[in-house]
Amino acid sequence: MLTPQIADKGVTKHILRAFDLHASRRLGQNFLISPAVVRAVVEAAEIKEGDHVLEIGPGIGTLTQGLLEAGAEVTAVELDKKLPAVLAETLHGYEHFSLVQGDILKTDISALMGTEPFKVAANLPYYITTPILLALLEQKLPITQIVTMVQKEVAERMTASPGGKNYGALSVAVQYYTEPEIVLDVSPNCFLPAPEVDSAVIACAIRKTPAVTVKDEKLFFRVVKAAFGQRRKTLSNALKPLGVSKDMIEKALGEAKVDPGRRGETLSLKEFASIADGFAE
Ligand code: SAM
């Protein structure tokens, strides 16, 4: 059985003390201290010997060690300038680890990872979860799986179905590109320091083709954004910011067989696609 040694409260405290580090709130640093959770991420990512993995925010190397022990070749991007020196120690002896110090949102992931398929594994910094996920999905990188720790509330938004309060633009984007599944609920005491929110591990298998076919992807996402931009408004009003006439909105909704009195939060991906295709014409 995989036994990642860094995933332990005493070890983590010792490493932080030895390097005179204090977990940074600003950088969303909540280090994993549960070996069971590390194992769950590694298992959900179905890591096999030689798999290429991009890890976002390796911290002191807790999840990284689990991935490396399972045989992955890990490329990690970490923003905190103090952590490369720590990782050089904590992951000393692991050959298949490389580190880039920088901001994942400013990193050319395509240049870093190349054209071969790769997986993404992370315990994401919560202050930028959504921009990171959208960047990974929208760049059409050769990613096969994204397995990550997120706030439980975000995991519920990612997997939400139409009709509920959790269903929004993030649900549509994630479900358009992937098949998301919550694999584990994680309590605050699995981290040091403990975050104020519950967390969950979510696995997103990237679809070979998007969930729905659309004529114009950019337009599809503009329609989604407009529909959820003013959630409480009916579609006939919420779609006005798209800059199209009332007649056109009614025509597109009519062709899509969607009642103009409905709200965006009730629409399936298929209905969003039909409306966007109506505008594309
Ligand atoms: N992977 C480690 C673990 O599980 O214990 C640390 C996870 S901690 C929740 C998030 C990590 O992301 C921190 O190490 C933090 O410094 C790093 N981070 C924050 N913002 C980042 C960014 N924009 N780009 C890359 N890494 C970032």
Coordinates of C-alpha atoms and ligand atoms in Angstrom, one line a residue:
M1 CA 0.0 0.0 0.0
L2 CA 1.1 3.5 -0.8
T3 CA 2.6 5.1 2.3
P4 CA 3.3 8.8 1.7
Q5 CA 5.4 10.0 4.7
I6 CA 4.9 13.7 4.3
A7 CA 1.2 13.4 4.8
D8 CA 1.3 13.5 8.5
K9 CA 0.7 16.3 11.0
G10 CA 4.0 15.8 12.9
V11 CA 6.1 15.6 9.8
T12 CA 4.4 18.6 8.2
K13 CA 4.9 20.7 11.4
H14 CA 8.5 19.6 11.6
I15 CA 9.2 20.6 7.9
L16 CA 7.5 24.0 8.4
R17 CA 9.6 24.6 11.5
A18 CA 12.8 23.4 10.0
F19 CA 12.4 25.9 7.1
D20 CA 10.9 28.6 9.3
L21 CA 7.8 28.6 7.1
H22 CA 4.3 29.8 8.0
A23 CA 1.4 28.6 5.9
S24 CA 0.3 31.6 3.8
R25 CA -3.4 32.4 3.9
R26 CA -2.9 34.7 0.9
L27 CA -1.5 31.8 -1.2
G28 CA -4.3 29.4 0.0
Q29 CA -1.8 27.2 1.8
N30 CA -3.6 24.3 3.6
F31 CA -1.2 21.4 3.6
L32 CA -2.7 17.8 3.4
I33 CA -1.9 15.7 6.5
S34 CA -4.0 12.7 5.7
P35 CA -2.4 9.8 3.9
A36 CA -5.8 8.3 3.1
V37 CA -6.7 11.5 1.2
V38 CA -3.4 11.4 -0.7
R39 CA -4.2 7.8 -1.6
A40 CA -7.7 8.7 -2.7
V41 CA -6.4 11.4 -5.1
V42 CA -3.8 9.0 -6.5
E43 CA -6.3 6.2 -7.0
A44 CA -9.0 8.5 -8.5
A45 CA -6.3 9.7 -11.0
E46 CA -5.6 6.0 -11.9
I47 CA -1.9 6.7 -11.8
K48 CA 0.1 4.2 -13.7
E49 CA 3.9 3.9 -14.1
G50 CA 5.2 6.6 -16.4
D51 CA 2.0 8.7 -16.4
H52 CA 2.7 12.4 -17.0
V53 CA 1.1 14.5 -14.3
L54 CA 0.9 18.3 -13.9
E55 CA 0.6 19.2 -10.3
I56 CA -0.6 22.7 -9.4
G57 CA 0.7 24.0 -6.1
P58 CA 2.9 21.1 -4.7
G59 CA 3.4 22.9 -1.4
I60 CA 5.9 20.9 0.6
G61 CA 5.4 17.9 -1.6
T62 CA 2.7 15.9 0.2
L63 CA 0.5 14.9 -2.8
T64 CA 3.6 15.0 -5.0
Q65 CA 5.2 12.2 -3.0
G66 CA 2.0 10.0 -3.4
L67 CA 2.0 10.6 -7.1
L68 CA 5.7 9.8 -7.5
E69 CA 5.5 6.7 -5.3
A70 CA 2.7 5.5 -7.7
G71 CA 5.1 5.9 -10.6
A72 CA 4.0 9.2 -12.1
E73 CA 6.4 11.6 -13.8
V74 CA 5.4 14.9 -12.1
T75 CA 5.9 18.4 -13.4
A76 CA 4.8 20.9 -10.7
V77 CA 4.1 24.6 -10.8
E78 CA 4.4 26.4 -7.4
L79 CA 4.1 30.1 -6.9
D80 CA 5.7 30.4 -3.4
K81 CA 9.4 31.3 -3.9
K82 CA 10.3 29.7 -0.6
L83 CA 9.1 26.3 -1.5
P84 CA 11.6 25.1 -4.2
A85 CA 14.3 24.8 -1.5
V86 CA 11.9 22.8 0.7
L87 CA 10.9 20.5 -2.2
A88 CA 14.5 19.9 -3.0
E89 CA 14.8 18.3 0.4
T90 CA 11.4 16.6 0.9
L91 CA 11.5 15.0 -2.5
H92 CA 15.2 14.4 -2.6
G93 CA 15.9 11.1 -4.4
Y94 CA 12.8 11.1 -6.6
E95 CA 14.1 11.2 -10.2
H96 CA 10.9 12.0 -12.0
F97 CA 10.1 15.3 -10.5
S98 CA 10.5 18.7 -12.0
L99 CA 9.5 22.0 -10.6
V100 CA 8.7 25.4 -12.2
Q101 CA 8.4 28.3 -9.8
G102 CA 5.7 30.6 -11.0
D103 CA 2.0 31.4 -11.3
I104 CA -0.1 28.7 -12.9
L105 CA -2.3 31.3 -14.4
K106 CA 0.6 32.9 -16.2
T107 CA 2.3 29.6 -17.2
D108 CA 2.3 28.4 -20.8
I109 CA 1.0 24.9 -19.9
S110 CA 1.1 23.7 -23.5
A111 CA 4.8 24.6 -23.8
L112 CA 5.5 23.1 -20.4
M113 CA 3.7 19.7 -20.8
G114 CA 4.1 19.2 -24.6
T115 CA 1.7 17.3 -26.9
E116 CA 1.5 13.9 -25.1
P117 CA -1.6 13.2 -23.0
F118 CA -1.2 14.1 -19.3
K119 CA -3.2 14.2 -16.1
V120 CA -3.7 17.0 -13.7
A121 CA -3.7 16.4 -9.9
A122 CA -3.9 19.1 -7.3
N123 CA -5.0 20.3 -4.0
L124 CA -5.9 23.6 -5.4
P125 CA -5.5 27.0 -3.7
Y126 CA -9.1 27.9 -3.1
Y127 CA -8.8 31.6 -3.9
I128 CA -8.3 30.8 -7.6
T129 CA -10.0 27.4 -8.1
T130 CA -12.4 28.5 -10.8
P131 CA -9.9 30.5 -13.0
I132 CA -7.5 27.6 -12.9
L133 CA -10.1 25.0 -13.8
L134 CA -11.4 27.2 -16.7
A135 CA -7.9 27.8 -17.9
L136 CA -7.2 24.1 -18.0
L137 CA -10.5 23.3 -19.8
E138 CA -10.6 26.1 -22.3
Q139 CA -7.0 25.8 -23.6
K140 CA -7.9 22.4 -25.1
L141 CA -4.7 20.8 -23.7
P142 CA -4.2 17.0 -24.1
I143 CA -5.5 16.4 -20.6
T144 CA -7.2 13.1 -19.9
Q145 CA -8.2 13.5 -16.2
I146 CA -8.3 16.3 -13.7
V147 CA -8.4 15.1 -10.1
T148 CA -8.4 17.8 -7.5
M149 CA -9.3 18.9 -4.0
V150 CA -11.7 21.8 -4.1
Q151 CA -14.1 23.5 -1.6
K152 CA -17.1 21.2 -1.2
E153 CA -19.4 24.0 -2.4
V154 CA -17.4 24.3 -5.6
A155 CA -17.5 20.5 -6.2
E156 CA -21.3 20.7 -5.8
R157 CA -21.5 23.5 -8.3
M158 CA -19.3 21.6 -10.8
T159 CA -21.6 18.5 -10.6
A160 CA -25.0 20.3 -10.2
S161 CA -28.0 19.5 -12.5
P162 CA -30.3 22.1 -13.9
G163 CA -33.0 23.5 -11.6
G164 CA -31.0 23.8 -8.3
K165 CA -29.3 26.8 -6.7
N166 CA -25.9 25.3 -7.3
Y167 CA -26.3 25.1 -11.1
G168 CA -24.5 27.9 -12.9
A169 CA -21.9 28.9 -15.6
L170 CA -19.3 26.7 -13.8
S171 CA -21.5 23.6 -14.0
V172 CA -22.1 24.1 -17.7
A173 CA -18.4 24.7 -18.5
V174 CA -17.2 21.7 -16.5
Q175 CA -19.9 19.4 -17.8
Y176 CA -19.4 20.6 -21.4
Y177 CA -15.8 19.5 -21.3
T178 CA -15.8 16.7 -18.7
E179 CA -17.7 14.1 -16.8
P180 CA -17.2 15.2 -13.2
E181 CA -17.7 13.0 -10.1
I182 CA -17.2 13.7 -6.5
V183 CA -15.1 10.9 -5.1
L184 CA -14.5 11.9 -1.5
D185 CA -15.7 14.4 1.1
V186 CA -12.8 15.7 3.1
S187 CA -13.1 17.3 6.5
P188 CA -11.1 20.4 7.6
N189 CA -9.0 18.3 10.0
C190 CA -7.2 16.6 7.0
F191 CA -5.3 19.8 6.5
L192 CA -2.8 22.0 8.4
P193 CA -3.9 24.6 9.0
A194 CA -7.5 23.5 8.9
P195 CA -9.6 25.5 6.4
E196 CA -12.8 27.1 7.4
V197 CA -14.8 25.2 4.8
D198 CA -15.4 21.5 4.0
S199 CA -13.6 20.1 0.9
A200 CA -14.1 17.4 -1.6
V201 CA -12.0 15.5 -4.1
I202 CA -13.5 15.7 -7.6
A203 CA -12.5 13.7 -10.6
C204 CA -13.2 15.1 -14.0
A205 CA -12.7 12.7 -17.0
I206 CA -12.2 14.9 -20.0
R207 CA -14.7 14.1 -22.8
K208 CA -13.3 13.2 -26.2
T209 CA -15.9 15.5 -27.7
P210 CA -17.9 18.1 -25.8
A211 CA -21.2 17.0 -24.2
V212 CA -23.1 19.0 -26.9
T213 CA -22.3 20.0 -30.4
V214 CA -22.5 23.8 -31.0
K215 CA -22.0 25.9 -34.2
D216 CA -20.0 28.5 -32.3
E217 CA -18.4 27.7 -29.0
K218 CA -17.6 31.3 -28.0
L219 CA -21.2 32.3 -28.7
F220 CA -22.5 29.2 -26.6
F221 CA -20.5 30.4 -23.6
R222 CA -21.6 34.1 -24.1
V223 CA -25.2 32.9 -24.0
V224 CA -24.5 30.8 -20.8
K225 CA -22.8 33.8 -19.2
A226 CA -25.7 36.1 -20.0
A227 CA -28.3 33.6 -18.8
F228 CA -26.6 33.3 -15.4
G229 CA -25.4 36.9 -15.3
Q230 CA -28.9 37.9 -14.1
R231 CA -30.1 34.6 -12.6
R232 CA -33.4 36.0 -11.3
K233 CA -34.4 37.4 -14.7
T234 CA -36.4 35.5 -17.3
L235 CA -34.4 34.5 -20.4
S236 CA -36.1 37.1 -22.6
N237 CA -34.6 39.8 -20.4
A238 CA -31.4 38.0 -19.3
L239 CA -30.2 37.6 -22.9
K240 CA -30.5 41.3 -23.7
P241 CA -26.9 42.1 -22.8
L242 CA -25.9 39.9 -25.8
G243 CA -26.8 43.0 -27.9
V244 CA -29.4 41.3 -30.0
S245 CA -33.0 42.5 -30.7
K246 CA -36.0 41.3 -28.7
D247 CA -37.3 39.8 -31.9
M248 CA -34.1 37.8 -32.4
I249 CA -34.2 36.6 -28.8
E250 CA -37.8 35.4 -29.2
K251 CA -37.0 33.8 -32.5
A252 CA -33.9 31.9 -31.1
L253 CA -35.9 30.7 -28.1
G254 CA -38.8 29.7 -30.2
E255 CA -36.6 27.7 -32.6
A256 CA -35.0 26.0 -29.5
K257 CA -38.5 25.4 -28.1
V258 CA -37.6 27.1 -24.9
D259 CA -40.3 29.2 -23.1
P260 CA -38.9 32.9 -22.8
G261 CA -40.4 33.0 -19.3
R262 CA -37.9 30.4 -18.1
R263 CA -34.7 31.2 -16.2
G264 CA -31.2 30.2 -17.2
E265 CA -30.8 28.0 -14.1
T266 CA -33.4 25.6 -15.5
L267 CA -31.8 25.0 -18.9
S268 CA -29.9 21.8 -19.9
L269 CA -26.7 22.0 -21.9
K270 CA -28.7 20.8 -24.9
E271 CA -31.1 23.7 -24.5
F272 CA -28.3 26.2 -24.2
A273 CA -26.7 24.8 -27.3
S274 CA -30.0 25.1 -29.3
I275 CA -30.4 28.7 -28.2
A276 CA -26.8 29.6 -29.1
D277 CA -27.2 27.8 -32.5
G278 CA -30.3 30.0 -33.1
F279 CA -28.2 33.1 -32.7
A280 CA -25.4 31.7 -34.8
E281 CA -27.8 31.6 -37.7
Ligands
SAM1 N1 -0.2 20.3 -2.6 C1 0.1 20.7 -1.3 C2 -0.7 19.8 -0.3 O1 -1.7 19.1 -0.8 O2 -0.4 19.8 0.9 C3 -0.3 22.2 -1.1 C4 -1.7 22.5 -1.4 S1 -2.1 24.2 -0.9 C5 -3.9 24.0 -0.7 C6 -2.1 25.1 -2.4 C7 -0.7 25.4 -3.0 O3 -0.8 26.2 -4.2 C8 0.3 26.1 -2.1 O4 1.5 25.5 -2.1 C9 0.4 27.5 -2.7 O5 1.6 28.1 -2.5 C10 0.2 27.2 -4.2 N2 -0.3 28.3 -5.0 C11 -1.1 29.3 -4.7 N3 -1.3 30.1 -5.7 C12 -0.7 29.5 -6.8 C13 -0.6 29.9 -8.2 N4 -1.2 31.0 -8.7 N5 0.2 29.1 -9.0 C14 0.8 28.0 -8.5 N6 0.7 27.6 -7.2 C15 0.0 28.4 -6.4

